Short mmCIF file of C-alpha atoms in Angstrom, two decimals:
data_model
loop_
_atom_site.label_atom_id
_atom_site.label_comp_id
_atom_site.label_asym_id
_atom_site.label_seq_id
_atom_site.Cartn_x
_atom_site.Cartn_y
_atom_site.Cartn_z
CA UNK A 1 120.28 86.10 62.46
CA UNK A 2 117.33 84.85 63.36
CA UNK A 3 114.83 86.74 66.02
CA UNK A 4 115.40 86.08 69.56
CA UNK A 5 112.91 85.41 72.24
CA UNK A 6 110.20 88.00 72.43
CA UNK A 7 108.86 86.94 75.67
CA UNK A 8 112.34 87.22 77.29
CA UNK A 9 112.90 90.46 75.42
CA UNK A 10 109.93 91.84 77.30
CA UNK A 11 111.15 91.13 80.46
CA UNK A 12 113.06 94.26 82.03
CA UNK A 13 116.06 93.50 83.88
CA UNK A 14 116.00 93.37 87.88
CA UNK A 15 116.18 96.96 88.82
CA UNK A 16 117.26 96.19 92.20
CA UNK A 17 120.22 94.21 91.10
CA UNK A 18 120.91 97.13 88.35
CA UNK A 19 121.21 99.87 91.18
CA UNK A 20 123.02 97.65 93.62
CA UNK A 21 125.43 96.85 90.75
CA UNK A 22 125.89 100.74 89.74
CA UNK A 23 126.91 101.51 93.27
CA UNK A 24 129.46 98.82 93.35
CA UNK A 25 130.92 100.29 90.34
CA UNK A 26 130.84 103.73 91.67
CA UNK A 27 132.74 102.82 94.57
CA UNK A 28 135.13 100.84 92.61
CA UNK A 29 135.67 103.98 90.92
CA UNK A 30 136.66 106.01 93.78
CA UNK A 31 133.31 107.51 94.84
CA UNK A 32 132.04 107.83 98.20
CA UNK A 33 128.92 105.85 97.92
CA UNK A 34 126.64 104.75 100.61
CA UNK A 35 124.89 101.63 99.18
CA UNK A 36 121.28 101.34 100.51
CA UNK A 37 119.86 99.47 97.29
CA UNK A 38 120.42 95.97 98.04
CA UNK A 39 118.83 93.29 100.10
CA UNK A 40 122.02 91.50 101.33
CA UNK A 41 122.43 91.25 105.12
CA UNK A 42 125.60 92.68 106.31
CA UNK A 43 126.42 90.00 108.74
CA UNK A 44 128.54 86.68 108.00
CA UNK A 45 126.63 83.25 107.96
CA UNK A 46 126.88 81.85 111.48
CA UNK A 47 130.16 79.70 111.95
CA UNK A 48 128.24 76.53 112.91
CA UNK A 49 126.53 76.68 109.61
CA UNK A 50 129.89 76.91 107.59
CA UNK A 51 131.32 74.35 109.60
CA UNK A 52 128.53 71.89 108.88
CA UNK A 53 129.30 72.85 104.56
CA UNK A 54 132.72 72.25 105.14
CA UNK A 55 131.90 68.79 107.12
CA UNK A 56 130.18 67.98 104.21
CA UNK A 57 132.39 68.53 101.74
CA UNK A 58 135.08 66.60 103.53
CA UNK A 59 132.53 63.84 103.78
CA UNK A 60 131.95 63.79 100.05
CA UNK A 61 128.86 65.82 99.97
CA UNK A 62 129.93 67.26 96.34
CA UNK A 63 128.12 65.09 93.85
CA UNK A 64 124.38 64.75 92.95
CA UNK A 65 121.94 64.88 96.17
CA UNK A 66 119.74 62.24 96.92
CA UNK A 67 116.70 62.38 96.46
CA UNK A 68 117.63 65.27 94.23
CA UNK A 69 114.75 67.44 95.08
CA UNK A 70 116.48 67.57 98.73
CA UNK A 71 118.28 65.17 101.10
CA UNK A 72 116.07 63.69 103.61
CA UNK A 73 117.50 65.10 106.68
CA UNK A 74 116.85 68.57 105.11
CA UNK A 75 113.14 67.79 103.86
CA UNK A 76 112.22 66.54 107.24
CA UNK A 77 113.77 69.52 108.94
CA UNK A 78 111.39 71.77 106.86
CA UNK A 79 108.52 69.78 107.59
CA UNK A 80 109.34 70.17 111.14
CA UNK A 81 109.99 73.77 110.75
CA UNK A 82 106.49 74.53 108.85
CA UNK A 83 104.84 72.60 111.84
CA UNK A 84 106.57 74.14 115.02
CA UNK A 85 106.67 77.72 113.65
CA UNK A 86 103.92 77.86 111.05
CA UNK A 87 101.37 75.43 112.26
CA UNK A 88 101.28 73.69 108.75
CA UNK A 89 101.99 70.00 108.79
CA UNK A 90 103.12 68.80 105.26
CA UNK A 91 104.67 65.35 104.28
CA UNK A 92 108.45 65.81 104.05
CA UNK A 93 108.32 63.15 101.14
CA UNK A 94 105.78 64.76 98.85
CA UNK A 95 104.92 68.17 99.77
CA UNK A 96 108.65 69.84 99.88
CA UNK A 97 111.27 70.77 97.17
CA UNK A 98 114.48 72.41 98.16
CA UNK A 99 115.66 75.25 95.45
CA UNK A 100 118.73 77.05 94.55
CA UNK A 101 117.26 80.22 96.29
CA UNK A 102 113.96 81.30 96.67
CA UNK A 103 113.33 82.82 93.55
CA UNK A 104 113.35 79.57 91.96
CA UNK A 105 110.64 78.82 94.35
CA UNK A 106 108.53 81.21 93.40
CA UNK A 107 109.12 80.33 89.79
CA UNK A 108 108.23 76.75 90.22
CA UNK A 109 105.08 77.63 92.02
CA UNK A 110 103.77 79.64 89.08
CA UNK A 111 104.84 77.46 86.59
CA UNK A 112 103.35 74.38 88.59
CA UNK A 113 99.79 75.98 88.54
CA UNK A 114 99.42 78.36 85.41
CA UNK A 115 98.32 77.88 82.22
CA UNK A 116 98.33 80.59 79.34
CA UNK A 117 95.36 83.13 79.95
CA UNK A 118 95.51 82.64 84.05
CA UNK A 119 95.61 85.83 85.63
CA UNK A 120 97.58 86.27 89.02
CA UNK A 121 97.01 88.92 91.41
CA UNK A 122 99.64 90.60 93.01
CA UNK A 123 99.67 93.44 95.94
CA UNK A 124 101.33 96.59 95.02
CA UNK A 125 103.79 97.52 95.94
CA UNK A 126 105.46 94.49 94.93
CA UNK A 127 108.87 93.21 94.68
CA UNK A 128 110.50 93.66 91.22
CA UNK A 129 110.77 90.07 90.30
CA UNK A 130 106.74 89.21 90.76
CA UNK A 131 105.10 90.73 87.51
CA UNK A 132 108.19 89.01 85.13
CA UNK A 133 107.74 85.73 87.00
CA UNK A 134 104.20 85.51 86.06
CA UNK A 135 104.80 86.70 82.61
CA UNK A 136 108.01 83.84 82.21
CA UNK A 137 105.43 81.22 84.01
CA UNK A 138 102.77 81.89 81.04
CA UNK A 139 100.29 84.18 83.16
CA UNK A 140 99.03 87.42 83.27
CA UNK A 141 100.14 89.69 85.81
CA UNK A 142 97.38 91.79 87.56
CA UNK A 143 98.22 94.88 89.88
CA UNK A 144 96.14 95.33 93.12
CA UNK A 145 97.24 98.75 94.04
CA UNK A 146 97.00 99.52 97.63
CA UNK A 147 97.18 103.10 98.53
CA UNK A 148 100.30 104.74 100.67
CA UNK A 149 97.74 107.14 102.48
CA UNK A 150 96.15 103.63 103.88
CA UNK A 151 99.64 102.11 104.91
CA UNK A 152 99.35 99.60 101.82
CA UNK A 153 96.41 97.89 103.67
CA UNK A 154 94.98 94.84 102.15
CA UNK A 155 91.17 94.69 102.23
CA UNK A 156 88.54 92.07 100.39
CA UNK A 157 87.26 94.97 98.47
CA UNK A 158 90.53 95.98 97.11
CA UNK A 159 91.12 92.25 95.97
CA UNK A 160 87.67 91.78 94.49
CA UNK A 161 88.12 94.64 92.07
CA UNK A 162 90.48 92.67 90.14
CA UNK A 163 88.97 89.38 90.15
CA UNK A 164 87.65 88.02 86.53
CA UNK A 165 87.02 84.52 85.78
CA UNK A 166 90.52 84.23 84.57
CA UNK A 167 91.81 84.94 87.97
CA UNK A 168 93.89 81.75 89.21
CA UNK A 169 96.06 82.95 92.17
CA UNK A 170 97.26 85.66 94.58
CA UNK A 171 100.52 86.56 95.47
CA UNK A 172 100.99 87.61 99.02
CA UNK A 173 104.37 88.76 101.02
CA UNK A 174 104.88 89.27 104.54
CA UNK A 175 107.20 90.84 106.10
CA UNK A 176 106.65 92.82 102.77
CA UNK A 177 109.53 93.90 100.66
CA UNK A 178 109.50 97.04 99.89
CA UNK A 179 107.10 98.56 102.54
CA UNK A 180 107.87 96.60 105.84
CA UNK A 181 104.21 95.93 106.51
CA UNK A 182 103.55 92.93 108.07
CA UNK A 183 100.32 90.89 107.51
CA UNK A 184 97.57 91.54 110.05
CA UNK A 185 94.94 89.13 111.27
CA UNK A 186 92.36 91.14 109.54
CA UNK A 187 94.00 91.32 106.29
CA UNK A 188 94.87 87.55 106.60
CA UNK A 189 90.77 87.02 106.89
CA UNK A 190 90.25 89.24 103.90
CA UNK A 191 92.97 87.17 101.78
CA UNK A 192 91.31 83.95 103.07
CA UNK A 193 87.78 84.93 102.51
CA UNK A 194 88.55 85.88 98.60
CA UNK A 195 90.84 82.84 98.13
CA UNK A 196 88.32 80.47 99.15
CA UNK A 197 85.17 82.52 97.54
CA UNK A 198 86.90 82.56 94.27
CA UNK A 199 88.89 78.92 94.53
CA UNK A 200 92.25 80.89 94.06
CA UNK A 201 95.53 79.57 94.88
CA UNK A 202 97.70 81.49 97.31
CA UNK A 203 101.28 81.92 96.81
CA UNK A 204 102.97 82.95 100.17
CA UNK A 205 106.39 84.62 100.29
CA UNK A 206 107.73 84.60 103.56
CA UNK A 207 111.39 84.59 103.18
CA UNK A 208 111.50 87.79 105.97
CA UNK A 209 109.67 85.91 108.18
CA UNK A 210 111.94 85.85 111.38
CA UNK A 211 112.63 89.55 110.83
CA UNK A 212 109.65 90.96 112.67
CA UNK A 213 109.61 93.99 115.42
CA UNK A 214 107.99 95.07 118.29
CA UNK A 215 106.23 91.69 119.35
CA UNK A 216 104.02 91.25 116.08
CA UNK A 217 102.89 87.64 114.89
CA UNK A 218 103.87 86.21 111.56
CA UNK A 219 100.86 84.76 110.03
CA UNK A 220 101.12 81.81 107.10
CA UNK A 221 98.09 81.77 105.13
CA UNK A 222 98.55 77.78 104.86
CA UNK A 223 97.75 77.83 108.56
CA UNK A 224 94.13 78.67 107.89
CA UNK A 225 91.09 76.59 107.42
CA UNK A 226 90.56 75.30 103.90
CA UNK A 227 93.89 76.93 102.94
CA UNK A 228 96.29 74.35 103.49
CA UNK A 229 95.20 72.64 100.03
CA UNK A 230 95.74 75.66 97.91
CA UNK A 231 98.74 77.69 99.47
CA UNK A 232 102.21 77.13 98.03
CA UNK A 233 104.52 78.86 100.80
CA UNK A 234 108.01 80.05 100.03
CA UNK A 235 110.89 80.68 102.52
CA UNK A 236 114.52 80.11 102.91
CA UNK A 237 117.48 81.14 104.78
CA UNK A 238 119.07 83.92 102.97
CA UNK A 239 117.51 86.86 105.02
CA UNK A 240 117.21 84.79 108.47
CA UNK A 241 120.50 83.04 108.59
CA UNK A 242 122.63 85.63 106.11
CA UNK A 243 122.83 83.05 103.53
CA UNK A 244 122.28 85.14 100.47
CA UNK A 245 125.32 83.53 98.65
CA UNK A 246 124.34 80.31 99.43
CA UNK A 247 121.40 80.19 97.05
CA UNK A 248 119.11 77.79 99.18
CA UNK A 249 115.67 77.97 99.41
CA UNK A 250 112.58 75.67 99.56
CA UNK A 251 108.91 75.37 98.20
CA UNK A 252 105.84 73.70 100.40
CA UNK A 253 102.56 72.70 99.19
CA UNK A 254 99.78 70.27 98.45
CA UNK A 255 101.18 66.96 97.04
CA UNK A 256 99.56 67.18 93.28
CA UNK A 257 101.36 70.69 92.82
CA UNK A 258 104.56 69.91 94.33
CA UNK A 259 104.41 66.71 91.95
CA UNK A 260 104.63 69.10 88.99
CA UNK A 261 106.98 71.41 90.70
CA UNK A 262 109.78 68.60 91.52
CA UNK A 263 109.29 67.42 87.71
CA UNK A 264 110.15 71.00 86.57
CA UNK A 265 112.97 71.38 89.18
CA UNK A 266 114.47 68.33 87.76
CA UNK A 267 114.35 69.07 84.20
CA UNK A 268 115.54 72.44 84.65
CA UNK A 269 118.14 73.39 87.53
CA UNK A 270 118.14 69.74 88.64
CA UNK A 271 118.86 70.61 92.00
CA UNK A 272 120.36 72.80 94.75
CA UNK A 273 124.13 72.02 95.95
CA UNK A 274 124.39 69.28 97.92
CA UNK A 275 126.67 70.57 100.53
CA UNK A 276 124.43 73.59 101.09
CA UNK A 277 121.45 71.42 101.99
CA UNK A 278 123.83 69.66 104.77
CA UNK A 279 124.48 73.51 106.02
CA UNK A 280 120.69 74.11 105.71
CA UNK A 281 119.83 71.28 108.37
CA UNK A 282 122.42 72.75 110.47
CA UNK A 283 120.54 76.12 110.13
CA UNK A 284 117.12 75.06 110.70
CA UNK A 285 118.32 72.60 113.88
CA UNK A 286 120.47 74.93 115.44
CA UNK A 287 120.45 77.80 117.67
CA UNK A 288 118.22 80.91 117.04
CA UNK A 289 120.35 83.41 118.82
CA UNK A 290 122.14 84.72 115.96
CA UNK A 291 118.76 85.28 113.67
CA UNK A 292 117.45 86.89 117.03
CA UNK A 293 120.85 89.27 117.26
CA UNK A 294 120.61 90.04 113.46
CA UNK A 295 116.95 91.14 114.00
CA UNK A 296 117.54 93.34 116.90
CA UNK A 297 120.27 95.14 115.16
CA UNK A 298 118.24 95.72 112.30
CA UNK A 299 115.47 97.04 115.10
CA UNK A 300 118.19 99.54 116.20
CA UNK A 301 118.75 100.64 112.80
CA UNK A 302 115.16 101.04 112.04
CA UNK A 303 114.65 103.02 115.43
CA UNK A 304 117.62 105.46 114.22
CA UNK A 305 116.92 105.64 110.97
CA UNK A 306 112.87 106.53 110.82
CA UNK A 307 113.29 109.58 113.11
CA UNK A 308 116.25 110.35 111.68
CA UNK A 309 114.69 110.59 108.01
CA UNK A 310 111.40 112.39 109.25
CA UNK A 311 113.56 115.08 111.22
CA UNK A 312 114.73 116.14 107.50
CA UNK A 313 112.43 118.86 105.95
CA UNK A 314 110.87 117.35 102.81
CA UNK A 315 111.34 113.57 103.63
CA UNK A 316 108.43 111.45 105.18
CA UNK A 317 109.03 107.84 106.57
CA UNK A 318 106.61 105.52 107.58
CA UNK A 319 107.61 102.96 110.51
CA UNK A 320 108.21 99.50 109.51
CA UNK A 321 106.71 96.52 111.29
CA UNK A 322 109.56 93.68 109.74
CA UNK A 323 112.03 93.13 106.92
CA UNK A 324 114.84 95.66 106.65
CA UNK A 325 113.55 97.95 104.01
CA UNK A 326 112.43 101.75 104.74
CA UNK A 327 109.97 103.13 102.20
CA UNK A 328 110.39 107.26 102.36
CA UNK A 329 108.51 109.33 100.29
CA UNK A 330 109.41 113.21 99.15
CA UNK A 331 105.98 114.97 99.16
CA UNK A 332 107.12 118.20 97.99
CA UNK A 333 109.58 117.33 95.20
CA UNK A 334 108.27 117.49 91.63
CA UNK A 335 110.47 114.60 90.44
CA UNK A 336 109.27 111.03 89.99
CA UNK A 337 111.08 108.23 91.82
CA UNK A 338 113.46 107.36 89.19
CA UNK A 339 114.56 111.39 89.18
CA UNK A 340 114.66 110.84 92.80
CA UNK A 341 116.82 108.10 93.12
CA UNK A 342 119.19 109.16 90.28
CA UNK A 343 119.57 112.78 92.19
CA UNK A 344 120.09 111.02 95.56
CA UNK A 345 122.96 108.84 93.96
CA UNK A 346 124.55 111.80 91.98
CA UNK A 347 124.06 114.58 93.98
CA UNK A 348 124.26 112.88 97.79
CA UNK A 349 126.28 109.64 96.66
CA UNK A 350 123.17 107.40 98.14
CA UNK A 351 122.14 104.25 96.24
CA UNK A 352 118.68 103.58 96.58
CA UNK A 353 115.99 101.79 94.52
CA UNK A 354 112.99 104.24 92.86
CA UNK A 355 109.69 103.37 94.27
CA UNK A 356 108.09 102.95 90.91
CA UNK A 357 110.03 100.13 90.24
CA UNK A 358 107.66 98.41 92.90
CA UNK A 359 104.56 99.50 90.89
CA UNK A 360 102.39 102.62 90.67
CA UNK A 361 101.73 102.90 94.15
CA UNK A 362 105.49 103.35 95.11
CA UNK A 363 105.64 106.50 93.08
CA UNK A 364 107.07 109.36 95.21
CA UNK A 365 108.77 106.98 97.35
CA UNK A 366 112.50 105.19 97.25
CA UNK A 367 113.42 102.12 98.93
CA UNK A 368 116.55 102.24 101.37
CA UNK A 369 118.00 99.13 102.93
CA UNK A 370 119.09 98.97 106.46
CA UNK A 371 121.16 96.03 106.18
CA UNK A 372 124.17 97.96 106.48
CA UNK A 373 126.40 99.12 109.04
CA UNK A 374 124.66 102.08 111.30
CA UNK A 375 127.99 104.13 110.60
CA UNK A 376 126.83 103.92 106.78
CA UNK A 377 123.22 104.63 107.69
CA UNK A 378 124.32 107.62 109.66
CA UNK A 379 126.47 109.29 106.75
CA UNK A 380 123.53 108.78 104.64
CA UNK A 381 121.16 110.72 106.80
CA UNK A 382 123.77 113.61 106.98
CA UNK A 383 124.17 113.28 103.27
CA UNK A 384 120.50 113.32 102.54
CA UNK A 385 120.17 116.12 104.99
CA UNK A 386 122.58 118.32 102.52
CA UNK A 387 120.58 117.69 99.51
CA UNK A 388 116.73 117.03 100.52
CA UNK A 389 115.96 120.68 99.88
CA UNK A 390 117.02 120.18 96.05
CA UNK A 391 114.80 117.18 95.49
#
């Protein structure tokens, strides 16, 4: 047989998905496993959203949507949301494309701007899919390592150190997966200054936008002066409305880039599902009380887990500002993060993601998701306390 794709062969599988699959398999085999590896909210999609989807199906929304890039009510709802929530004014007819999941929006953004040899800066620790996506889109990923001992803080100097004549774009994620950091005004100013100084595109992943704690403010790079024409914003409903399985996200950006993104969308996935678009309209136009209630539940879990983990000898866990992940570290362990994660699942029945999967600065850490019931989190703390001294 002839050789298969070298490019795709070079791409590792998603470690977060792999750990989640392993946890499910162990549970199916009868093991008592606390699954803290995934990023799937443990809440049901709100009833008014599912009702809108059923109504759309009954009304015949089971064919191709029109326009294919998103039905007009949804494009308009996204544009309204961007202006109301993010202070970003966009043309719904030309500057928005709806995608089957936020992941595809990220890939569309990269594909629309990159040529072979272009470099893309990403901030490390990084969600595991960013570097492979950059490679698949024809670019070269370049890590900007943010040190744990400085709370993974972004500075202009750290960004400038990695700039070359080939640098094309910078990827930003706020709130951040896996660290739980929320972009500060000072950090955003650094991103904006470097983007303008070096004429960079910014790809802003804001999928966890609504999950922020302690009165912090979500800041969108596209809202800053001089940034709308160079910023691509990714968002969706998976985390904010517990709609991971609906596979619906969107990409918003400057018209010339969005024209290319729309062309690629039409030649690959065609569109997101028609009836999910109707559900998304209901989600965006509906009440925000369920999102606020979910966020409050995550806050309570955070407020339990962080001190509980820090009370265990050999475990340190920084507080988080947003999203629903903790990123504890094990400062006295001689194990690397992969070995830590393996020991946790084998010795304690706790499924986590090794910090090294998120880049060099994630070593020594593991990622725990708190998007699970409090009873499971309490069980995880008890299990970890029994084995921490062996790690």
